[in-house]
């Protein structure tokens, strides 16, 4: 994992850019939560780099493999909450620093019931914060929206009591969110 680089403040950020950058980060979290892989990949520039505690990812092809092979255990029964956004000017874009909280609200096998609008009572002390990560996204404008140029996931804290019983993507496939329009 690479440490966060120093990003000097390059002046004021236009309020519209600040709002749209925060919305973009929150929307990207939603795409992860709903497992909209194409939107997730599209949110990154083709040559983007992500520094994750699972390793460094270069470009969309590596990210796709990572999402398919290593990431599914972080999806079913988990919501994402980006908090305390700080937006600064960054060369030809912006940098957004924030804390990302992954809240386990259900076991993977129970998550579908919540997606169907049911209310469940958890005997397991859920919901609870499973993972805390400081984040930094360097964003650039492409076409008419922001795209991630570099993503840094800082040193993270994980509550292992909330780990799913398996990290095997094949076993988790049945619990992954399904896009309604897919």
Short mmCIF file of C-alpha atoms in Angstrom, two decimals:
data_model
loop_
_atom_site.label_atom_id
_atom_site.label_comp_id
_atom_site.label_asym_id
_atom_site.label_seq_id
_atom_site.Cartn_x
_atom_site.Cartn_y
_atom_site.Cartn_z
CA UNK A 1 0.00 0.00 0.00
CA UNK A 2 1.32 3.41 -0.96
CA UNK A 3 1.08 6.28 1.55
CA UNK A 4 -1.04 9.27 0.65
CA UNK A 5 0.94 11.81 -1.34
CA UNK A 6 1.13 15.38 -0.17
CA UNK A 7 -1.32 17.49 -2.18
CA UNK A 8 -0.67 21.21 -1.79
CA UNK A 9 -3.71 23.44 -1.73
CA UNK A 10 -3.82 25.12 -5.13
CA UNK A 11 -6.50 27.66 -4.31
CA UNK A 12 -10.22 27.72 -3.92
CA UNK A 13 -12.45 25.12 -5.51
CA UNK A 14 -15.49 26.33 -7.40
CA UNK A 15 -18.56 25.48 -5.25
CA UNK A 16 -20.17 23.60 -8.15
CA UNK A 17 -17.02 21.47 -8.55
CA UNK A 18 -16.97 20.79 -4.81
CA UNK A 19 -20.58 19.64 -4.79
CA UNK A 20 -20.25 17.55 -7.94
CA UNK A 21 -17.02 15.89 -6.71
CA UNK A 22 -18.65 14.88 -3.42
CA UNK A 23 -21.70 13.61 -5.31
CA UNK A 24 -19.41 11.62 -7.61
CA UNK A 25 -17.61 9.94 -4.66
CA UNK A 26 -20.95 9.07 -3.04
CA UNK A 27 -22.37 7.79 -6.33
CA UNK A 28 -19.28 5.62 -6.88
CA UNK A 29 -19.83 4.10 -3.43
CA UNK A 30 -23.43 3.34 -4.48
CA UNK A 31 -22.21 1.55 -7.61
CA UNK A 32 -19.94 -0.59 -5.43
CA UNK A 33 -22.79 -1.30 -3.03
CA UNK A 34 -25.17 -2.30 -5.82
CA UNK A 35 -22.41 -4.19 -7.67
CA UNK A 36 -22.75 -2.15 -10.86
CA UNK A 37 -19.35 -3.22 -12.18
CA UNK A 38 -19.61 -1.39 -15.50
CA UNK A 39 -20.42 1.92 -13.79
CA UNK A 40 -17.63 1.27 -11.27
CA UNK A 41 -15.10 0.73 -14.05
CA UNK A 42 -16.43 3.68 -16.05
CA UNK A 43 -15.82 5.93 -13.04
CA UNK A 44 -12.06 5.43 -13.51
CA UNK A 45 -9.94 6.79 -16.33
CA UNK A 46 -8.62 3.96 -18.56
CA UNK A 47 -5.09 4.34 -17.12
CA UNK A 48 -6.15 5.05 -13.52
CA UNK A 49 -4.21 3.61 -10.59
CA UNK A 50 -5.72 2.39 -7.32
CA UNK A 51 -3.60 1.70 -4.27
CA UNK A 52 -5.58 -0.82 -2.23
CA UNK A 53 -4.63 -2.92 0.80
CA UNK A 54 -4.98 -5.91 -1.56
CA UNK A 55 -2.35 -4.40 -3.90
CA UNK A 56 -1.84 -1.81 -6.65
CA UNK A 57 -4.23 -1.88 -9.60
CA UNK A 58 -3.24 -0.32 -12.92
CA UNK A 59 -5.97 0.38 -15.45
CA UNK A 60 -9.48 -0.91 -15.96
CA UNK A 61 -8.48 -4.46 -17.01
CA UNK A 62 -6.67 -5.08 -13.71
CA UNK A 63 -9.55 -3.47 -11.82
CA UNK A 64 -12.08 -5.75 -13.53
CA UNK A 65 -10.05 -8.84 -12.59
CA UNK A 66 -9.73 -7.53 -9.03
CA UNK A 67 -13.48 -6.93 -8.79
CA UNK A 68 -14.23 -10.43 -10.08
CA UNK A 69 -11.55 -12.31 -8.11
CA UNK A 70 -10.81 -10.44 -4.86
CA UNK A 71 -13.59 -7.98 -4.11
CA UNK A 72 -16.93 -9.87 -3.92
CA UNK A 73 -16.63 -10.63 -0.18
CA UNK A 74 -16.91 -6.87 0.43
CA UNK A 75 -20.34 -6.57 -1.20
CA UNK A 76 -23.33 -8.64 0.07
CA UNK A 77 -24.77 -7.27 3.31
CA UNK A 78 -22.45 -4.24 3.29
CA UNK A 79 -23.20 -0.55 2.76
CA UNK A 80 -20.66 2.20 2.20
CA UNK A 81 -20.62 5.62 3.83
CA UNK A 82 -18.17 8.31 2.76
CA UNK A 83 -17.90 10.96 5.46
CA UNK A 84 -16.06 14.22 6.16
CA UNK A 85 -15.26 15.09 2.56
CA UNK A 86 -12.48 17.62 2.01
CA UNK A 87 -12.15 18.89 -1.57
CA UNK A 88 -9.09 20.77 -2.79
CA UNK A 89 -7.91 21.92 -6.20
CA UNK A 90 -5.41 19.46 -7.71
CA UNK A 91 -3.55 20.31 -10.90
CA UNK A 92 -6.26 19.96 -13.58
CA UNK A 93 -8.90 18.49 -11.28
CA UNK A 94 -9.71 18.06 -7.61
CA UNK A 95 -8.66 15.77 -4.80
CA UNK A 96 -11.29 14.46 -2.39
CA UNK A 97 -10.18 13.15 0.99
CA UNK A 98 -12.72 11.32 3.16
CA UNK A 99 -13.30 8.39 5.49
CA UNK A 100 -15.05 5.36 4.05
CA UNK A 101 -17.01 3.23 6.49
CA UNK A 102 -18.19 -0.20 5.42
CA UNK A 103 -21.17 -1.09 7.57
CA UNK A 104 -22.16 -4.74 7.73
CA UNK A 105 -25.93 -4.68 8.01
CA UNK A 106 -26.58 -8.37 7.29
CA UNK A 107 -24.80 -11.63 6.66
CA UNK A 108 -24.32 -12.32 2.95
CA UNK A 109 -27.12 -14.91 2.94
CA UNK A 110 -29.56 -12.51 4.68
CA UNK A 111 -28.80 -9.49 2.48
CA UNK A 112 -31.28 -10.47 -0.25
CA UNK A 113 -34.20 -10.33 2.20
CA UNK A 114 -33.39 -6.70 2.93
CA UNK A 115 -33.16 -5.99 -0.78
CA UNK A 116 -36.71 -7.30 -1.08
CA UNK A 117 -37.90 -4.70 1.43
CA UNK A 118 -38.16 -6.98 4.46
CA UNK A 119 -37.16 -5.94 7.95
CA UNK A 120 -35.02 -8.41 9.84
CA UNK A 121 -33.90 -8.51 13.45
CA UNK A 122 -30.25 -9.32 13.78
CA UNK A 123 -29.15 -11.58 16.60
CA UNK A 124 -25.54 -10.77 15.66
CA UNK A 125 -25.30 -7.14 16.75
CA UNK A 126 -25.73 -5.83 13.21
CA UNK A 127 -25.56 -3.28 11.79
CA UNK A 128 -21.99 -2.50 12.80
CA UNK A 129 -18.93 -0.84 11.29
CA UNK A 130 -16.89 -3.60 9.69
CA UNK A 131 -14.13 -1.64 7.99
CA UNK A 132 -12.74 1.90 8.29
CA UNK A 133 -10.51 3.32 5.55
CA UNK A 134 -9.18 6.82 4.99
CA UNK A 135 -9.53 7.53 1.28
CA UNK A 136 -8.16 9.95 -1.25
CA UNK A 137 -9.49 10.20 -4.79
CA UNK A 138 -7.76 12.39 -7.35
CA UNK A 139 -10.40 13.30 -9.93
CA UNK A 140 -10.15 14.67 -13.45
CA UNK A 141 -12.89 15.91 -15.77
CA UNK A 142 -13.56 13.66 -18.75
CA UNK A 143 -16.42 14.40 -21.09
CA UNK A 144 -19.07 15.80 -18.75
CA UNK A 145 -18.25 14.01 -15.49
CA UNK A 146 -15.51 13.34 -12.98
CA UNK A 147 -13.31 10.27 -13.35
CA UNK A 148 -10.86 8.79 -10.84
CA UNK A 149 -7.25 9.34 -11.90
CA UNK A 150 -5.74 7.92 -8.70
CA UNK A 151 -7.37 6.26 -5.69
CA UNK A 152 -5.61 5.71 -2.39
CA UNK A 153 -7.07 3.49 0.30
CA UNK A 154 -5.09 4.20 3.43
CA UNK A 155 -4.29 1.96 6.35
CA UNK A 156 -7.58 0.34 7.26
CA UNK A 157 -9.10 -1.10 10.41
CA UNK A 158 -11.17 -4.28 10.07
CA UNK A 159 -13.44 -5.87 12.67
CA UNK A 160 -12.79 -9.59 11.97
CA UNK A 161 -15.89 -10.65 13.95
CA UNK A 162 -17.90 -9.28 11.00
CA UNK A 163 -15.96 -11.11 8.27
CA UNK A 164 -18.14 -13.28 6.05
CA UNK A 165 -17.70 -17.05 6.43
CA UNK A 166 -16.12 -17.21 2.95
CA UNK A 167 -14.25 -14.93 0.57
CA UNK A 168 -14.68 -17.32 -2.38
CA UNK A 169 -16.35 -15.39 -5.24
CA UNK A 170 -18.05 -18.56 -6.53
CA UNK A 171 -19.70 -19.20 -3.16
CA UNK A 172 -20.71 -15.54 -2.80
CA UNK A 173 -22.15 -15.24 -6.34
CA UNK A 174 -25.66 -16.21 -5.24
CA UNK A 175 -25.71 -13.37 -2.69
CA UNK A 176 -24.40 -10.58 -4.92
CA UNK A 177 -26.82 -7.72 -5.69
CA UNK A 178 -28.48 -8.05 -9.09
CA UNK A 179 -29.08 -4.93 -11.17
CA UNK A 180 -32.77 -4.63 -12.02
CA UNK A 181 -32.03 -3.24 -15.52
CA UNK A 182 -29.26 -5.71 -16.35
#
